[in-house]
C-alpha positions as semicolon CSV with decimal commas, in nm:
position;residue;x (nm);y (nm);z (nm)
1;M;14,436;16,820;-14,840
2;S;14,351;16,656;-15,193
3;K;14,134;16,857;-15,344
4;K;13,908;16,520;-15,337
5;I;13,850;16,502;-15,001
6;I;13,776;16,835;-14,839
7;P;13,404;16,788;-14,962
8;F;13,356;16,439;-14,741
9;V;13,565;16,589;-14,446
10;V;13,317;16,900;-14,448
11;A;13,020;16,637;-14,470
12;I;13,117;16,435;-14,237
13;V;13,193;16,762;-13,967
14;L;12,794;16,856;-14,047
15;S;12,641;16,519;-14,026
16;C;12,812;16,485;-13,668
17;L;12,657;16,812;-13,581
18;V;12,314;16,739;-13,724
19;M;12,302;16,363;-13,530
20;A;12,439;16,535;-13,217
21;V;12,137;16,821;-13,239
22;A;11,901;16,534;-13,368
23;G;11,993;16,360;-13,053
24;V;11,912;16,623;-12,818
25;F;11,558;16,668;-12,961
26;S;11,505;16,271;-12,938
27;F;11,627;16,210;-12,570
28;S;11,543;16,493;-12,434
29;G;11,231;16,517;-12,471
30;L;11,167;16,828;-12,689
31;I;11,005;16,661;-12,951
32;T;10,726;16,417;-12,890
33;A;10,396;16,358;-13,041
34;E;10,234;16,382;-12,709
35;K;9,920;16,670;-12,809
36;F;9,736;16,848;-12,526
37;G;9,400;16,949;-12,633
38;D;9,120;17,096;-12,440
39;R;8,703;17,253;-12,524
40;L;8,537;17,440;-12,288
41;V;8,208;17,288;-12,199
42;W;8,055;17,615;-12,001
43;S;8,152;17,939;-11,840
44;Q;7,996;18,173;-11,628
45;P;8,065;18,546;-11,555
46;Y;8,253;18,549;-11,266
47;S;8,529;18,845;-11,156
48;T;8,807;18,779;-11,067
49;A;8,832;18,445;-10,805
50;E;9,045;18,435;-10,552
51;S;8,975;18,103;-10,382
52;M;8,823;17,826;-10,560
53;K;8,722;17,486;-10,529
54;V;8,541;17,118;-10,609
55;I;8,428;16,997;-10,386
56;D;8,104;16,857;-10,232
57;L;7,931;17,088;-10,015
58;T;7,573;16,959;-10,070
59;G;7,698;16,587;-9,958
60;D;7,521;16,435;-10,246
61;G;7,757;16,294;-10,369
62;Q;7,837;16,507;-10,615
63;D;8,093;16,755;-10,647
64;E;7,955;17,169;-10,706
65;L;8,247;17,447;-10,747
66;F;8,316;17,681;-10,495
67;L;8,446;18,067;-10,601
68;Q;8,543;18,386;-10,382
69;N;8,660;18,686;-10,414
70;T;8,611;19,046;-10,286
71;D;8,255;19,059;-10,226
72;N;8,125;18,737;-10,342
73;V;8,058;18,433;-10,211
74;S;7,900;18,148;-10,420
75;V;7,815;17,765;-10,547
76;L;7,764;17,650;-10,887
77;D;7,613;17,287;-10,917
78;G;7,799;17,092;-11,189
79;T;7,653;17,239;-11,510
80;G;7,711;17,632;-11,368
81;N;7,401;17,710;-11,234
82;S;7,444;17,901;-10,936
83;L;7,332;17,761;-10,605
84;W;7,419;18,019;-10,326
85;N;7,554;18,327;-10,377
86;F;7,608;18,557;-10,077
87;S;7,809;18,910;-10,052
88;Y;8,085;18,993;-9,840
89;S;8,297;19,306;-9,770
90;S;8,713;19,182;-9,791
91;P;8,601;18,846;-9,717
92;K;8,878;18,540;-9,689
93;T;8,770;18,213;-9,719
94;T;8,846;17,845;-9,592
95;L;8,675;17,467;-9,647
96;G;8,629;17,241;-9,333
97;D;8,408;17,061;-9,156
98;V;8,270;17,292;-8,828
99;N;7,947;17,166;-8,804
100;K;8,063;16,785;-8,771
101;D;7,788;16,674;-9,013
102;G;8,084;16,484;-9,229
103;I;8,014;16,729;-9,513
104;E;8,302;16,996;-9,574
105;D;8,136;17,409;-9,516
106;I;8,246;17,732;-9,567
107;V;8,423;17,928;-9,335
108;V;8,449;18,326;-9,442
109;Y;8,639;18,598;-9,206
110;Y;8,548;18,932;-9,381
111;V;8,455;19,321;-9,217
112;G;8,130;19,253;-9,067
113;T;8,057;19,388;-8,750
114;G;8,387;19,439;-8,674
115;M;8,537;19,153;-8,749
116;S;8,407;18,865;-8,800
117;V;8,320;18,530;-8,898
118;D;8,031;18,311;-9,094
119;V;8,009;17,957;-9,115
120;I;7,833;17,839;-9,457
121;S;7,706;17,516;-9,428
122;K;7,458;17,356;-9,730
123;G;7,341;17,661;-9,806
124;Q;7,283;17,807;-9,510
125;V;7,466;18,118;-9,339
126;H;7,584;18,045;-8,946
127;P;7,736;18,382;-8,822
128;L;8,011;18,236;-8,611
129;A;8,176;18,566;-8,419
130;Q;8,160;18,915;-8,434
131;A;8,405;19,196;-8,309
132;L;8,676;19,035;-8,269
133;D;9,032;19,163;-8,207
134;I;9,203;19,108;-8,471
135;G;9,262;19,364;-8,816
136;F;9,153;19,329;-9,179
137;P;9,135;18,964;-9,322
138;S;9,425;18,846;-9,439
139;R;9,428;18,458;-9,410
140;V;9,172;18,197;-9,260
141;A;9,241;17,816;-9,150
142;V;9,069;17,515;-9,033
143;I;9,327;17,340;-8,832
144;R;9,269;17,021;-8,691
145;F;9,483;17,000;-8,419
146;A;9,510;16,692;-8,217
147;S;9,279;16,851;-7,910
148;G;9,001;16,973;-8,172
149;S;9,009;17,194;-8,460
150;Q;9,024;17,551;-8,466
151;I;8,966;17,843;-8,725
152;V;9,298;18,008;-8,714
153;L;9,268;18,400;-8,856
154;G;9,533;18,618;-9,012
155;D;9,543;18,977;-9,053
156;N;9,682;19,249;-9,240
157;T;9,952;19,353;-8,954
158;G;10,087;18,961;-8,832
159;G;9,791;18,922;-8,618
160;V;9,705;18,539;-8,542
161;L;9,352;18,450;-8,351
162;S;9,217;18,101;-8,313
163;L;8,863;18,008;-8,278
164;G;8,685;17,767;-8,100
165;L;8,441;17,548;-8,308
166;D;8,182;17,752;-8,057
167;G;8,370;18,118;-8,217
168;Q;8,518;18,162;-7,851
169;P;8,920;18,282;-7,931
170;R;9,158;18,026;-7,734
171;W;9,473;18,247;-7,818
172;S;9,634;18,489;-8,057
173;A;9,987;18,559;-8,162
174;T;10,213;18,826;-8,382
175;V;10,433;18,730;-8,657
176;G;10,609;19,033;-8,825
177;S;10,423;19,345;-8,909
178;E;10,281;19,273;-9,267
179;E;10,009;19,092;-9,433
180;M;9,958;18,690;-9,381
181;R;10,128;18,542;-9,678
182;G;10,030;18,196;-9,592
183;M;9,905;17,978;-9,334
184;D;9,898;17,623;-9,339
185;D;9,859;17,294;-9,153
186;A;10,266;17,137;-9,099
187;L;10,281;16,827;-8,939
188;I;10,547;16,735;-8,635
189;G;10,527;16,364;-8,548
190;G;10,204;16,282;-8,762
191;Q;10,083;16,570;-8,563
192;P;9,915;16,887;-8,705
193;N;10,056;17,205;-8,668
194;V;9,972;17,553;-8,754
195;A;10,237;17,720;-9,036
196;V;10,223;18,074;-9,068
197;A;10,431;18,363;-9,241
198;T;10,400;18,775;-9,342
199;H;10,482;18,960;-9,628
200;D;10,799;19,081;-9,403
201;G;10,970;18,749;-9,417
202;S;10,861;18,616;-9,092
203;I;10,774;18,261;-9,033
204;G;10,658;18,053;-8,732
205;V;10,498;17,720;-8,588
206;Y;10,228;17,706;-8,324
207;D;10,027;17,480;-8,144
208;A;9,716;17,411;-8,055
209;Q;9,750;17,605;-7,708
210;G;9,947;17,947;-7,943
211;N;10,303;17,794;-7,849
212;A;10,529;17,918;-8,103
213;I;10,749;17,559;-8,201
214;W;10,978;17,802;-8,402
215;T;10,997;18,087;-8,535
216;H;11,219;18,234;-8,827
217;S;11,310;18,539;-9,051
218;Q;11,355;18,586;-9,396
219;E;11,393;18,773;-9,660
220;Q;11,044;18,964;-9,801
221;L;10,868;18,632;-9,928
222;R;10,584;18,627;-10,126
223;R;10,431;18,216;-10,098
224;M;10,433;17,994;-9,764
225;R;10,331;17,619;-9,838
226;A;10,393;17,309;-9,569
227;F;10,349;16,951;-9,744
228;D;10,537;16,629;-9,647
229;L;10,723;16,600;-9,880
230;N;10,874;16,280;-9,814
231;G;10,547;16,109;-9,615
232;D;10,742;16,063;-9,271
233;G;10,478;16,263;-9,061
234;N;10,686;16,576;-9,065
235;S;10,581;16,820;-9,323
236;E;10,835;17,032;-9,492
237;V;10,731;17,443;-9,508
238;I;10,858;17,577;-9,821
239;T;10,842;17,969;-9,878
240;G;10,903;18,209;-10,166
241;G;11,084;18,495;-10,125
242;E;11,023;18,849;-10,300
243;Y;11,368;18,860;-10,442
244;G;11,404;18,509;-10,584
245;A;11,475;18,314;-10,245
246;F;11,408;17,963;-10,240
247;F;11,389;17,792;-9,900
248;I;11,284;17,419;-9,772
249;Y;11,218;17,440;-9,376
250;S;11,192;17,148;-9,156
251;A;10,903;17,204;-8,970
252;V;10,975;17,031;-8,656
253;D;11,275;17,312;-8,551
254;G;11,300;17,540;-8,896
255;S;11,613;17,382;-8,997
256;V;11,757;17,491;-9,372
257;L;11,658;17,147;-9,573
258;F;11,720;17,350;-9,925
259;N;11,816;17,647;-10,013
260;K;11,843;17,820;-10,354
261;S;11,804;18,143;-10,551
262;L;11,584;18,148;-10,844
263;G;11,660;18,509;-10,984
264;Q;11,334;18,626;-10,932
265;P;11,047;18,741;-10,694
266;I;10,838;18,385;-10,652
267;S;10,456;18,395;-10,664
268;E;10,327;18,052;-10,627
269;V;10,442;17,744;-10,521
270;R;10,244;17,416;-10,539
271;T;10,319;17,020;-10,526
272;V;10,243;16,782;-10,848
273;E;10,277;16,391;-10,852
274;L;10,525;16,439;-11,146
275;N;10,692;16,088;-11,080
276;G;10,388;15,841;-11,003
277;D;10,620;15,784;-10,663
278;P;10,292;15,849;-10,375
279;S;10,529;15,787;-10,162
280;S;10,743;16,133;-10,239
281;R;10,576;16,437;-10,354
282;E;10,743;16,691;-10,634
283;I;10,731;17,077;-10,584
284;V;10,657;17,320;-10,916
285;V;10,746;17,666;-10,821
286;G;10,661;17,981;-11,057
287;G;10,757;18,317;-11,069
288;K;10,703;18,750;-11,103
289;D;10,857;18,684;-11,463
290;G;10,726;18,333;-11,617
291;G;10,973;18,132;-11,462
292;V;10,894;17,743;-11,378
293;W;11,097;17,504;-11,183
294;A;11,057;17,156;-11,084
295;F;11,241;17,016;-10,793
296;S;11,168;16,634;-10,617
297;F;11,235;16,626;-10,244
298;D;11,483;16,273;-10,128
299;G;11,429;16,381;-9,705
300;T;11,706;16,555;-9,670
301;T;11,737;16,801;-9,978
302;A;11,581;16,900;-10,289
303;H;11,717;16,839;-10,663
304;Q;11,578;17,023;-10,948
305;L;11,417;16,861;-11,245
306;W;11,379;17,066;-11,532
307;S;11,271;17,424;-11,600
308;G;11,090;17,616;-11,811
309;S;10,906;17,914;-11,887
310;L;10,596;18,083;-11,959
311;S;10,541;18,470;-12,104
312;D;10,393;18,650;-11,735
313;K;10,335;18,628;-11,407
314;V;10,288;18,265;-11,258
315;T;9,922;18,302;-11,131
316;E;9,810;17,914;-11,042
317;I;9,974;17,621;-11,076
318;A;9,762;17,279;-11,018
319;G;9,815;16,913;-11,136
320;L;9,643;16,666;-11,319
321;D;9,692;16,312;-11,470
322;I;9,538;16,380;-11,795
323;D;9,738;16,101;-11,949
324;Q;9,649;15,842;-11,725
325;D;9,984;15,699;-11,681
326;G;10,040;15,745;-11,311
327;K;10,204;16,075;-11,300
328;E;10,026;16,422;-11,276
329;E;10,101;16,678;-11,580
330;A;10,139;17,060;-11,388
331;V;9,881;17,322;-11,519
332;L;10,004;17,658;-11,480
333;G;9,817;17,987;-11,556
334;D;10,004;18,328;-11,629
335;D;9,898;18,719;-11,564
336;S;9,783;18,712;-11,962
337;G;9,566;18,433;-11,950
338;Q;9,786;18,170;-12,130
339;V;9,719;17,836;-11,962
340;A;10,024;17,548;-12,023
341;I;10,089;17,192;-11,966
342;F;10,397;17,053;-11,823
343;N;10,452;16,682;-11,831
344;A;10,724;16,466;-11,610
345;S;11,043;16,598;-11,849
346;G;10,907;16,971;-11,866
347;S;10,772;16,971;-12,240
348;R;10,542;17,258;-12,232
349;F;10,200;17,198;-12,439
350;N;9,945;17,516;-12,434
351;L;9,553;17,531;-12,379
352;S;9,318;17,791;-12,524
353;S;9,415;18,122;-12,372
354;H;9,227;18,367;-12,197
355;S;9,148;18,727;-12,298
356;T;9,252;18,809;-11,912
357;G;9,504;18,705;-11,650
358;I;9,439;18,299;-11,455
359;T;9,320;18,366;-11,109
360;R;9,222;18,049;-11,009
361;I;9,291;17,666;-11,147
362;D;9,133;17,327;-11,019
363;I;9,060;16,976;-11,099
364;G;8,765;16,779;-10,988
365;K;8,444;16,614;-11,191
366;L;8,133;16,773;-11,206
367;G;7,888;16,639;-11,332
368;G;8,023;16,291;-11,355
369;D;8,319;16,415;-11,598
370;R;8,635;16,512;-11,489
371;Y;8,736;16,910;-11,603
372;V;8,977;17,138;-11,553
373;V;8,826;17,450;-11,389
374;I;9,013;17,809;-11,477
375;A;8,929;18,145;-11,349
376;D;9,048;18,451;-11,471
377;G;8,973;18,852;-11,429
378;S;8,558;18,769;-11,595
379;Q;8,466;18,450;-11,600
380;V;8,480;18,085;-11,450
381;S;8,527;17,793;-11,719
382;T;8,510;17,428;-11,743
383;N;8,781;17,259;-11,972
384;K;8,770;16,939;-12,068
385;V;9,093;16,859;-12,175
386;N;9,206;16,522;-12,391
387;F;9,560;16,378;-12,466
388;N;9,689;16,261;-12,804
389;S;10,011;16,031;-12,838
390;I;10,238;15,898;-13,154
391;P;10,444;15,621;-13,008
392;G;10,768;15,619;-13,176
393;F;10,742;15,980;-13,256
394;Q;11,061;16,057;-13,025
395;F;11,286;15,930;-13,239
396;T;11,225;16,054;-13,546
397;P;11,455;16,372;-13,530
398;L;11,737;16,071;-13,539
399;L;11,527;15,904;-13,840
400;V;11,545;16,297;-14,031
401;G;11,923;16,316;-13,889
402;L;12,023;15,972;-14,054
403;I;11,862;16,165;-14,423
404;L;12,038;16,494;-14,395
405;S;12,371;16,308;-14,330
406;G;12,343;16,106;-14,618
407;V;12,210;16,382;-14,834
408;M;12,504;16,566;-14,737
409;L;12,767;16,270;-14,806
410;I;12,632;16,207;-15,170
411;I;12,660;16,563;-15,238
412;A;13,027;16,570;-15,094
413;A;13,091;16,215;-15,370
414;I;12,894;16,441;-15,657
415;L;13,144;16,791;-15,575
416;A;13,495;16,560;-15,589
417;S;13,406;16,359;-15,849
418;I;13,356;16,670;-16,138
419;P;13,716;16,736;-16,311
420;P;13,937;17,030;-16,228
421;K;13,834;17,286;-16,436
422;P;14,141;17,245;-16,693
423;E;14,360;17,535;-16,695
424;M;14,311;17,848;-17,016
425;K;14,562;17,836;-17,204
426;V;14,577;18,107;-17,517
427;A;14,515;17,917;-17,870
428;F;14,759;18,063;-18,160
429;Q;14,629;17,867;-18,476
430;D;14,468;17,998;-18,728
431;K;14,470;18,361;-18,650
432;S;14,505;18,681;-18,872
433;R;14,842;18,865;-18,881
434;E;14,695;19,143;-18,676
435;S;14,501;18,891;-18,411
436;L;14,868;18,762;-18,353
437;E;15,042;19,088;-18,296
438;A;14,731;19,230;-18,073
439;E;14,804;18,912;-17,882
440;R;15,139;18,916;-17,882
441;R;15,143;19,297;-17,746
442;M;14,886;19,155;-17,491
443;L;15,119;18,920;-17,331
444;K;15,388;19,177;-17,317
445;E;15,221;19,377;-17,137
446;S;15,089;19,104;-16,909
447;I;15,470;19,052;-16,815
448;A;15,551;19,385;-16,704
449;D;15,251;19,390;-16,498
450;V;15,380;19,122;-16,315
451;E;15,729;19,212;-16,363
452;R;15,579;19,586;-16,115
453;L;15,396;19,338;-15,901
454;R;15,707;19,171;-15,830
455;K;15,938;19,459;-15,764
456;S;15,624;19,613;-15,554
457;G;15,579;19,355;-15,374
458;E;15,247;19,277;-15,441
459;M;15,358;18,938;-15,559
460;T;15,563;18,617;-15,431
461;G;15,834;18,452;-15,587
462;E;15,660;18,169;-15,597
463;A;15,367;18,309;-15,787
464;Y;15,555;18,549;-15,992
465;L;15,769;18,253;-16,093
466;A;15,439;18,040;-16,211
467;R;15,270;18,328;-16,359
468;L;15,598;18,444;-16,589
469;K;15,680;18,070;-16,717
470;R;15,289;18,032;-16,795
471;L;15,404;18,413;-17,020
472;R;15,662;18,320;-17,156
473;A;15,535;17,998;-17,225
474;D;15,237;18,194;-17,443
475;L;15,484;18,419;-17,612
476;A;15,666;18,107;-17,729
477;D;15,359;17,972;-17,871
478;N;15,267;18,302;-18,053
479;E;15,632;18,365;-18,203
480;A;15,553;17,976;-18,346
481;A;15,191;18,063;-18,509
482;F;15,314;18,328;-18,676
483;K;15,660;18,116;-18,796
484;T;15,342;17,885;-18,897
485;A;15,194;18,155;-19,118
486;G;15,453;18,290;-19,298
487;F;15,499;18,592;-19,100
488;Q;15,802;18,809;-19,059
489;I;15,883;18,884;-18,618
490;R;16,150;19,063;-18,517
491;V;16,278;18,850;-18,192
492;E;16,273;19,021;-17,877
493;T;16,577;18,981;-17,683
494;F;16,701;19,044;-17,320
495;K;16,976;19,014;-17,060
496;C;17,103;18,708;-16,858
497;P;17,104;18,862;-16,520
498;N;17,407;18,646;-16,411
499;C;17,694;18,707;-16,737
500;G;17,489;19,006;-16,939
501;G;17,520;18,816;-17,259
502;T;17,216;18,863;-17,514
503;L;16,932;18,557;-17,473
504;E;16,635;18,530;-17,690
505;L;16,271;18,601;-17,521
506;G;16,138;18,299;-17,364
507;M;16,492;18,085;-17,317
508;D;16,493;17,905;-17,003
509;K;16,891;17,874;-16,963
510;C;17,133;18,132;-17,039
511;E;17,357;17,965;-17,369
512;Y;17,628;18,132;-17,227
513;C;17,684;18,076;-16,868
514;G;17,447;17,771;-16,836
515;Q;17,261;18,009;-16,571
516;V;16,893;17,859;-16,530
517;I;16,661;18,163;-16,571
518;L;16,292;18,002;-16,491
519;S;16,270;17,695;-16,271
């Protein structure tokens, strides 16, 4: 290959690589001009919220902020001022309209006189039941069965107890033998039932009379949610396992619709409307080691949309249409205090980090403005999240790639146009006798070195002949310089390797036998 072509070949190969990388960045959404930022509006001290919701609890048409941790139930107004604050021992809470006045109430399952249940309505505490035959609080939910709403309690040993809105027990069941890790309403034929799951991997769906529609057992699980993902009136029960098993079951009969191992314990599962199509819902899954995955569901199976990561255990997931394009972004928090947004294509944008781990995230209007509300280990804060975008910036990597490719081709052209380095040749003109004799000795020594290298096998035959020919030519020029300067020189001779005739050093052909000495 010509030495002039080599720079162009190298430049073209590098240009192809650069353009390939630029294409990946442009069309995968890894490089965009989208930018999400947040601004703190207000914060209040609150330690390690276990439950949090932006919701109207007073009936005034304005949302308040509900909070619950291991010893307290509080409600703050839209500016962060406390409206209600009640102390409880190990409470678990849920929201539901228990007294049927059209306003959500707070249901508190706690350790009181035995295991007890209170209902907080518009700031007023109403004891509902005491000394209940159930264990330590783990989960509570208000399920709107077709026959009427019930308050379903789940304890730390797999026990389930259902109460009527009057506080009277309706039915009980046992699901597994460990802590309740999930309790949710599950639609079957459009009618609500209750889905429950315990840490030992026991899962069941029960009707309004406490009859098991189906039960199942899998690996130990950390999370269970139930959603009607495709709007067909039947929910899907989604579980996240202690060892990475991700399952989607049919709420109708418990059949497995999808399963996949995600390689790490699953710490959270939520739905986020990523594609903007309200007829289907997407699932965002968070892992204990920071993994994040998004799945779509078509009614029969799930398909992975993208994956990402945070730096620590994913502790909370929520959805918010920040850029008002009809698609929600997933807002995630982790145990290191990091908060990040993932858009529909899986690109990640970091928001302000917190000094302690994130425990809850919710989204809603407080004081008339839409906020992202974040609870960490020490406080709860409302944050205004903004979005900026520069159209067309997505294709900037392609432009940069074209520029770099052009520069490389120009450099290749410059390198190809550089003339070859002239061969070094010893010049003997206008030299003194001493100088010519020194050069003659040097050439003879070089000839001897070449002969030695050839005999030792350190030099190939082709290189040997080429080098020896150049040295003999230089030696002939040296002798010519002696004659030109009028100096006497003793002619060096050697024997023909074919006939043994004496020849003058530097001759290429034997005068006696015609043997070519050098080619």
